[in-house]
Amino acid sequence: MKRAVFFLAITLLLVASSSAQATIDSIYNYQELNKSLRFAQLTLGGDVLCASGGRSTMQGSERSFGMGMQPRFTIGGLHFWGHTDFYVTFPLGINFQQKTDFSTRLRHTEGVETGMKIYPWALRPGRLRPYIGFGFQPFSFRYKAKGNETEHGAAIFERFIAPPQAGVTYATRHYLFTAGLRVYTKRSFNYYELPTQQAQIDMQPFGFTLGILRYMDTDVGMGTPRGVQQQNIMYHILKENKRLDAWYWGIGPSAALQMSKSSLLKQKYPYLANTSLSSFLMPDLTFGRYFSKPDLHVGFTARPMFFKVRAFDAQLRMQRLTAGIEACKFLFDYHGFVPFAGPMVSVEYLNLEENGIQTAKKLQPSIGIAFGWDIRLTQTGTSLLRTNLRYVPGLNLKTDEGEKVMFDHLEFNFIQYVTFIGRKKLYRKYASSAARAK
């Protein structure tokens, strides 16, 4: 793409020296595009989460456990000119946990976190800025009591948490150094230590984070007078060749977050009822068509989801394969932040296995809603970043016993890479022509 832009600059000089310049519309201007470029910046980095410890009480016996430490990878973006940081943080699968004298293994972790930090005073190099924020993520707790040997291990307690946050960030020209405090509001729950006995768990109220992020402007070249002129020429090329409308394909990681409890688990497997039927890091695939005049996209999507819960003498496997079509209208463009929403029609294959035996399956149509946003500075790009959220209300699978397994997930596609088919090839064609003319 850099080579194409270079040759487009040559094209600009050729066009400027001819009467053809008058036919090129100034769709983009320097002031607006430069402001949009400063609106958002990409962030990459990581942090260490120090989650709180607590105590376990069962039959009057109180036992304590220490905090856990998790290194995490973060991708996100600064928005609103340094006032807001939207991010997604992925645990690296490493958890440092202090040993206890009552269990062979105890683990409490916090999963993929999506959140935001708000800075009342904008981030600036050489300045220390306070922030407040929040995020939502799954919390998981599990331990195996000494002497308790079972086929499928200990139970898992899971739920979603949204801890409020506060902290400070120091900015340099390229890096953000952050120290934060997390407050856990829901700290007590019951945990099945045995299939018929529960322990009361009380977590401590605070956690801490230390992190470093690299922030960068990936489209800095567009914020110059020459860059703006190149964008106008690229728009002219697409318009003349009737390519403002374009086919696209996209791929990205996604998650399916459980929204309702399943009656099958409550009635038949109570020690599994607090295990979340959620799927993380599944692929989100799309192929579709963008229509520039109405500013909407219509696309085919497919997402495979797999779930497994197990404890003591039970193991359940669930599967959801979904494919469908969605039509989404872009609502407005706020300096490159472009939200969209629309209906979704899909075909769902749902499957349930209990202890290796298939007990229910179903193929059915469904209707849902899709919404999200694009990071789209201009309509001339060869690719962009998209965030998708989808929801099918009430989706479930009923067993012969009359109990339900719920599949009404909130699907959250963190970042999807979308590329417009044929645009890069078209730009290279004009760049080659300009090079030969020179």
Coordinates of C-alpha atoms in Angstrom, one line a residue:
M1 CA 0.0 0.0 0.0
K2 CA 2.9 2.4 0.7
R3 CA 4.2 1.8 -2.9
A4 CA 0.7 2.5 -4.3
V5 CA 0.4 5.7 -2.3
F6 CA 3.9 6.8 -3.6
F7 CA 2.9 6.3 -7.2
L8 CA -0.4 8.0 -6.5
A9 CA 1.6 11.1 -5.5
I10 CA 3.2 11.0 -9.0
T11 CA -0.3 10.6 -10.4
L12 CA -1.3 13.8 -8.5
L13 CA 1.5 15.7 -10.2
L14 CA 0.5 14.5 -13.7
V15 CA -3.2 15.3 -13.0
A16 CA -2.3 18.8 -11.6
S17 CA -0.5 19.7 -14.8
S18 CA -3.5 19.0 -17.0
S19 CA -7.1 20.2 -17.3
A20 CA -8.2 16.9 -15.7
Q21 CA -7.6 18.5 -12.3
A22 CA -10.9 20.3 -12.5
T23 CA -12.8 17.0 -12.7
I24 CA -11.5 15.8 -9.4
D25 CA -13.8 16.7 -6.5
S26 CA -12.3 17.7 -3.2
I27 CA -14.2 15.2 -1.1
Y28 CA -11.7 15.5 1.8
N29 CA -10.0 18.6 3.2
Y30 CA -6.9 19.0 5.3
Q31 CA -8.6 20.4 8.4
E32 CA -11.3 17.8 8.8
L33 CA -9.1 14.8 7.9
N34 CA -6.3 15.9 10.2
K35 CA -8.7 16.3 13.1
S36 CA -10.1 12.8 12.4
L37 CA -6.6 11.4 12.4
R38 CA -5.9 12.8 15.8
F39 CA -9.2 11.5 17.1
A40 CA -8.0 7.9 17.6
Q41 CA -4.7 6.1 18.0
L42 CA -3.9 2.3 18.2
T43 CA -2.5 0.9 21.4
L44 CA -0.6 -2.4 21.9
G45 CA 1.0 -3.7 25.1
G46 CA 0.3 -5.6 28.3
D47 CA -0.1 -5.5 32.0
V48 CA 0.1 -7.7 35.1
L49 CA -3.1 -8.2 37.0
C50 CA -2.8 -8.9 40.8
A51 CA -6.2 -10.3 41.7
S52 CA -7.4 -10.4 45.3
G53 CA -7.2 -13.4 47.6
G54 CA -9.8 -14.5 50.1
R55 CA -11.0 -17.3 52.3
S56 CA -13.0 -20.5 52.0
T57 CA -15.4 -21.6 54.8
M58 CA -16.9 -25.1 55.0
Q59 CA -18.5 -26.7 58.0
G60 CA -17.1 -24.1 60.3
S61 CA -13.5 -24.5 59.1
E62 CA -12.0 -21.3 57.6
R63 CA -9.1 -21.5 55.2
S64 CA -7.4 -18.6 53.4
F65 CA -5.7 -18.3 50.0
G66 CA -3.5 -15.6 48.5
M67 CA -3.8 -13.4 45.5
G68 CA -3.2 -14.5 41.9
M69 CA -1.0 -12.8 39.3
Q70 CA -1.8 -12.9 35.6
P71 CA 0.2 -11.4 32.7
R72 CA -2.1 -10.1 29.9
F73 CA -1.9 -8.8 26.4
T74 CA -3.8 -5.6 25.5
I75 CA -5.0 -4.1 22.2
G76 CA -7.1 -1.0 22.0
G77 CA -7.3 2.6 21.0
L78 CA -7.2 6.1 22.4
H79 CA -10.3 8.0 21.3
F80 CA -11.7 11.5 21.7
W81 CA -8.3 13.1 21.4
G82 CA -6.7 11.4 24.4
H83 CA -9.7 11.5 26.7
T84 CA -10.8 7.8 26.4
D85 CA -9.1 4.5 26.1
F86 CA -11.1 1.6 24.8
Y87 CA -9.4 -1.8 25.2
V88 CA -9.6 -5.6 25.1
T89 CA -7.2 -7.5 27.3
F90 CA -6.3 -11.2 26.8
P91 CA -4.8 -13.4 29.6
L92 CA -1.7 -15.2 28.4
G93 CA -2.7 -18.5 30.1
I94 CA -0.2 -18.1 32.9
N95 CA -1.4 -17.8 36.5
F96 CA 0.9 -17.4 39.5
Q97 CA -1.0 -18.6 42.6
Q98 CA 0.2 -19.2 46.1
K99 CA -0.1 -22.7 47.4
T100 CA -2.6 -23.6 50.1
D101 CA -2.6 -26.4 52.7
F102 CA -6.2 -27.5 52.0
S103 CA -6.1 -28.1 48.2
T104 CA -3.9 -29.7 45.6
R105 CA -4.5 -26.8 43.2
L106 CA -6.4 -23.6 43.6
R107 CA -6.9 -21.1 40.8
H108 CA -9.0 -17.9 40.5
T109 CA -8.6 -16.0 37.2
E110 CA -10.2 -13.2 35.3
G111 CA -10.8 -13.8 31.6
V112 CA -10.9 -11.6 28.5
E113 CA -11.7 -8.1 29.6
T114 CA -13.4 -5.4 27.6
G115 CA -13.4 -1.9 29.1
M116 CA -12.7 1.8 28.9
K117 CA -10.7 4.3 30.9
I118 CA -11.8 8.0 31.0
Y119 CA -9.3 10.8 31.4
P120 CA -10.9 14.1 32.6
W121 CA -7.7 15.8 31.4
A122 CA -6.4 14.5 28.0
L123 CA -3.2 12.4 27.9
R124 CA -0.2 14.5 26.9
P125 CA 3.5 13.5 26.7
G126 CA 5.3 14.4 29.9
R127 CA 2.1 14.6 32.0
L128 CA 0.6 12.4 34.7
R129 CA -3.1 11.9 34.3
P130 CA -5.7 10.3 36.6
Y131 CA -8.4 8.1 35.2
I132 CA -11.6 6.3 36.1
G133 CA -13.0 3.3 34.3
F134 CA -14.7 0.0 34.2
G135 CA -14.6 -3.3 32.3
F136 CA -16.6 -6.5 32.1
Q137 CA -15.1 -10.0 32.0
P138 CA -15.6 -13.6 33.2
F139 CA -14.4 -14.5 36.7
S140 CA -13.4 -18.2 37.3
F141 CA -12.8 -20.0 40.6
R142 CA -11.8 -23.6 41.1
Y143 CA -9.9 -25.8 43.6
K144 CA -9.6 -29.5 44.3
A145 CA -9.7 -30.4 47.9
K146 CA -7.0 -32.8 49.1
G147 CA -8.1 -36.4 49.0
N148 CA -11.0 -35.7 46.7
E149 CA -10.3 -37.7 43.5
T150 CA -13.0 -37.6 40.8
E151 CA -13.2 -38.5 37.2
H152 CA -13.6 -35.0 35.8
G153 CA -12.0 -32.9 38.5
A154 CA -13.4 -30.2 40.7
A155 CA -16.3 -27.9 40.0
I156 CA -15.8 -24.4 38.5
F157 CA -17.6 -21.3 39.6
E158 CA -17.9 -18.6 36.9
R159 CA -19.7 -15.4 36.6
F160 CA -19.3 -12.0 34.9
I161 CA -17.8 -9.1 36.9
A162 CA -17.5 -5.4 36.1
P163 CA -15.0 -4.0 38.6
P164 CA -14.8 -0.1 38.8
Q165 CA -11.3 1.1 38.3
A166 CA -9.2 4.2 39.1
G167 CA -5.5 5.0 38.6
V168 CA -2.9 7.2 36.9
T169 CA -1.2 7.1 33.6
Y170 CA 2.1 8.8 32.6
A171 CA 2.6 9.4 28.9
T172 CA 5.7 9.8 26.9
R173 CA 5.9 10.5 23.1
H174 CA 5.2 6.8 22.4
Y175 CA 4.3 5.0 25.6
L176 CA 1.8 4.9 28.4
F177 CA 2.7 3.7 31.9
T178 CA -0.3 2.9 34.0
A179 CA -0.9 1.9 37.6
G180 CA -4.5 1.0 38.6
L181 CA -6.8 -0.1 41.5
R182 CA -9.8 -2.4 40.9
V183 CA -12.7 -2.7 43.3
Y184 CA -14.7 -5.9 43.5
T185 CA -18.2 -5.4 44.6
K186 CA -19.7 -8.9 44.4
R187 CA -17.2 -10.8 46.6
S188 CA -19.1 -13.7 48.2
F189 CA -20.5 -16.9 46.6
N190 CA -21.1 -20.6 47.3
Y191 CA -18.8 -23.2 45.7
Y192 CA -19.4 -26.9 45.3
E193 CA -16.3 -28.5 47.0
L194 CA -18.1 -31.8 46.9
P195 CA -21.1 -32.9 44.7
T196 CA -23.5 -32.4 47.7
Q197 CA -21.6 -29.9 49.9
Q198 CA -20.8 -26.2 49.3
A199 CA -18.2 -23.9 50.8
Q200 CA -18.7 -20.2 51.2
I201 CA -16.0 -18.1 49.4
D202 CA -15.3 -14.5 50.4
M203 CA -12.9 -12.6 48.1
Q204 CA -10.9 -9.6 49.2
P205 CA -12.2 -6.2 47.8
F206 CA -9.2 -4.9 45.8
G207 CA -7.0 -5.8 42.9
F208 CA -4.1 -4.0 41.2
T209 CA -2.7 -3.6 37.7
L210 CA 0.6 -2.4 36.3
G211 CA 0.9 -1.9 32.6
I212 CA 2.7 -0.4 29.6
L213 CA 1.2 0.4 26.2
R214 CA 2.7 1.6 22.9
Y215 CA 0.5 4.1 21.2
M216 CA 0.8 5.0 17.5
D217 CA -1.0 6.6 14.6
T218 CA -1.1 4.1 11.8
D219 CA -2.4 6.6 9.2
V220 CA -0.1 9.5 10.0
G221 CA 0.7 10.0 6.3
M222 CA -2.9 11.0 5.5
G223 CA -2.6 14.0 7.8
T224 CA -0.5 16.0 5.3
P225 CA -1.7 18.2 2.4
R226 CA -0.2 15.7 0.0
G227 CA -1.9 12.8 1.9
V228 CA -5.3 14.6 1.6
Q229 CA -4.8 15.2 -2.1
Q230 CA -4.0 11.5 -2.5
Q231 CA -7.2 10.5 -0.8
N232 CA -9.2 12.8 -3.2
I233 CA -7.5 11.1 -6.2
M234 CA -8.2 7.7 -4.8
Y235 CA -11.8 8.6 -4.3
H236 CA -11.9 9.9 -7.9
I237 CA -10.4 6.6 -9.2
L238 CA -13.0 4.6 -7.4
K239 CA -15.9 6.8 -8.6
E240 CA -14.7 6.8 -12.2
N241 CA -14.4 3.0 -12.2
K242 CA -17.7 2.5 -10.3
R243 CA -15.8 0.8 -7.4
L244 CA -17.1 2.8 -4.4
D245 CA -19.3 -0.2 -3.9
A246 CA -17.1 -3.1 -3.1
W247 CA -17.0 -6.8 -2.2
Y248 CA -15.3 -7.5 1.1
W249 CA -14.1 -10.4 3.3
G250 CA -13.2 -10.3 7.0
I251 CA -11.9 -12.4 9.8
G252 CA -11.3 -11.9 13.5
P253 CA -11.4 -13.4 17.0
S254 CA -14.8 -13.4 18.8
A255 CA -16.4 -14.5 22.0
A256 CA -19.9 -15.8 22.9
L257 CA -21.0 -14.7 26.3
Q258 CA -23.8 -16.6 28.1
M259 CA -26.9 -14.4 28.9
S260 CA -29.3 -16.9 30.5
K261 CA -29.0 -19.8 32.9
S262 CA -29.8 -23.3 31.6
S263 CA -32.5 -25.2 33.5
L264 CA -30.9 -28.6 32.6
L265 CA -27.8 -27.7 34.8
K266 CA -29.9 -26.3 37.6
Q267 CA -32.1 -29.4 37.9
K268 CA -29.8 -32.3 36.9
Y269 CA -26.2 -31.0 37.5
P270 CA -26.5 -28.3 40.2
Y271 CA -22.7 -28.3 40.7
L272 CA -22.4 -27.2 37.0
A273 CA -25.1 -24.5 37.2
N274 CA -22.6 -21.8 37.9
T275 CA -20.3 -22.7 35.1
S276 CA -20.6 -20.3 32.2
L277 CA -21.5 -21.7 28.8
S278 CA -19.3 -19.2 27.0
S279 CA -16.9 -19.6 24.1
F280 CA -13.7 -17.5 23.7
L281 CA -11.5 -16.8 20.8
M282 CA -13.7 -18.5 18.2
P283 CA -13.3 -17.3 14.5
D284 CA -15.7 -14.8 13.1
L285 CA -15.8 -15.0 9.3
T286 CA -17.7 -12.7 6.9
F287 CA -18.1 -12.1 3.1
G288 CA -20.3 -9.4 1.7
R289 CA -20.9 -6.2 -0.2
Y290 CA -20.5 -2.6 0.8
F291 CA -22.9 -0.1 -0.8
S292 CA -21.6 3.4 -0.7
K293 CA -24.6 5.6 -1.6
P294 CA -26.9 4.2 1.2
D295 CA -23.8 3.6 3.3
L296 CA -24.6 0.0 4.4
H297 CA -23.2 -3.5 4.2
V298 CA -24.9 -6.8 3.5
G299 CA -22.8 -9.8 4.5
F300 CA -22.8 -13.6 5.0
T301 CA -21.3 -14.6 8.4
A302 CA -20.3 -17.9 10.0
R303 CA -19.2 -18.6 13.5
P304 CA -18.5 -22.1 15.0
M305 CA -18.8 -22.3 18.9
F306 CA -17.9 -25.1 21.2
F307 CA -18.6 -25.3 24.9
K308 CA -17.6 -27.9 27.6
V309 CA -18.4 -28.1 31.3
R310 CA -17.3 -30.8 33.6
A311 CA -17.0 -31.7 37.3
F312 CA -17.0 -34.8 39.5
D313 CA -18.8 -37.5 37.5
A314 CA -20.4 -35.4 34.7
Q315 CA -19.1 -33.9 31.5
L316 CA -21.3 -32.0 29.0
R317 CA -20.3 -30.9 25.5
M318 CA -22.3 -28.4 23.5
Q319 CA -22.0 -27.1 20.0
R320 CA -23.5 -24.2 18.1
L321 CA -22.8 -23.7 14.4
T322 CA -24.4 -20.6 13.0
A323 CA -24.4 -19.1 9.5
G324 CA -26.6 -16.3 8.2
I325 CA -27.0 -13.0 6.5
E326 CA -27.0 -9.5 8.1
A327 CA -27.8 -6.1 6.7
C328 CA -26.4 -3.2 8.6
K329 CA -26.8 0.6 8.1
F330 CA -24.1 3.0 9.1
L331 CA -25.7 5.6 11.4
F332 CA -23.2 8.5 11.4
D333 CA -19.5 9.2 11.1
Y334 CA -17.8 10.9 14.1
H335 CA -14.2 11.5 13.0
G336 CA -13.8 8.0 11.7
F337 CA -15.8 6.2 14.4
V338 CA -18.8 4.8 12.4
P339 CA -21.4 2.8 14.2
F340 CA -23.9 0.5 12.5
A341 CA -26.9 -1.6 13.3
G342 CA -29.3 -4.0 11.5
P343 CA -31.2 -7.3 11.4
M344 CA -29.7 -10.7 11.1
V345 CA -31.2 -14.0 9.8
S346 CA -29.4 -17.2 10.5
V347 CA -29.6 -21.0 10.5
E348 CA -28.5 -22.6 13.8
Y349 CA -27.3 -26.1 14.5
L350 CA -27.4 -26.9 18.2
N351 CA -26.0 -30.1 19.7
L352 CA -25.7 -31.5 23.3
E353 CA -23.7 -34.5 24.6
E354 CA -24.0 -35.8 28.2
N355 CA -21.1 -38.0 29.3
G356 CA -20.3 -38.9 25.7
I357 CA -23.9 -39.6 24.6
Q358 CA -25.8 -37.3 22.3
T359 CA -29.0 -36.4 24.1
A360 CA -30.4 -33.5 21.9
K361 CA -29.8 -31.7 18.7
K362 CA -31.7 -29.3 16.5
L363 CA -31.4 -27.3 13.2
Q364 CA -33.5 -24.2 13.1
P365 CA -33.8 -20.7 11.7
S366 CA -33.4 -17.6 13.9
I367 CA -33.7 -13.9 13.9
G368 CA -31.4 -11.5 15.8
I369 CA -29.7 -8.2 15.7
A370 CA -26.2 -7.2 14.7
F371 CA -24.5 -3.9 15.6
G372 CA -21.0 -2.5 16.1
W373 CA -18.7 0.1 14.5
D374 CA -16.1 0.6 11.9
I375 CA -12.9 2.6 12.3
R376 CA -13.1 4.3 8.9
L377 CA -11.4 7.6 8.2
T378 CA -12.2 7.7 4.5
Q379 CA -14.2 5.6 2.0
T380 CA -11.1 5.0 -0.1
G381 CA -9.3 2.5 2.1
T382 CA -8.3 -1.0 1.0
S383 CA -9.0 -2.4 4.5
L384 CA -10.4 -1.3 7.9
L385 CA -11.0 -2.6 11.5
R386 CA -14.5 -3.5 12.5
T387 CA -16.2 -4.5 15.8
N388 CA -19.3 -6.7 15.7
L389 CA -21.8 -7.6 18.3
R390 CA -24.7 -10.0 17.7
Y391 CA -27.6 -11.4 19.8
V392 CA -30.3 -14.0 19.1
P393 CA -32.9 -13.7 22.0
G394 CA -34.2 -16.9 23.5
L395 CA -32.2 -19.4 21.5
N396 CA -32.2 -22.8 23.3
L397 CA -32.1 -26.5 22.9
K398 CA -34.7 -28.6 24.8
T399 CA -33.9 -32.2 26.0
D400 CA -36.3 -35.1 26.1
E401 CA -36.7 -34.4 29.8
G402 CA -38.2 -31.0 29.1
E403 CA -35.2 -29.0 30.4
K404 CA -33.4 -26.3 28.4
V405 CA -29.8 -25.5 27.5
M406 CA -29.6 -21.8 26.6
F407 CA -27.6 -20.6 23.6
D408 CA -28.8 -17.0 23.7
H409 CA -25.2 -15.6 23.7
L410 CA -24.1 -12.1 23.3
E411 CA -21.5 -12.5 20.6
F412 CA -18.7 -9.9 20.8
N413 CA -16.2 -9.8 18.0
F414 CA -13.3 -7.8 19.4
I415 CA -11.5 -6.7 16.3
Q416 CA -12.2 -8.0 12.8
Y417 CA -9.9 -7.2 9.9
V418 CA -12.0 -6.4 6.8
T419 CA -10.4 -6.0 3.3
F420 CA -12.1 -4.6 0.2
I421 CA -11.6 -7.0 -2.8
G422 CA -10.0 -5.4 -5.9
R423 CA -9.2 -1.9 -4.6
K424 CA -5.5 -2.5 -4.0
K425 CA -5.2 -4.0 -7.5
L426 CA -7.0 -1.0 -9.0
Y427 CA -4.7 1.5 -7.3
R428 CA -1.6 -0.4 -8.4
K429 CA -2.9 -0.3 -12.0
Y430 CA -3.1 3.5 -11.9
A431 CA 0.2 3.8 -10.1
S432 CA 1.9 1.7 -12.8
S433 CA 0.4 3.9 -15.5
A434 CA 1.8 7.0 -13.7
A435 CA 5.2 5.4 -13.4
R436 CA 5.3 4.5 -17.2
A437 CA 4.2 8.0 -18.1
K438 CA 7.1 9.5 -16.1

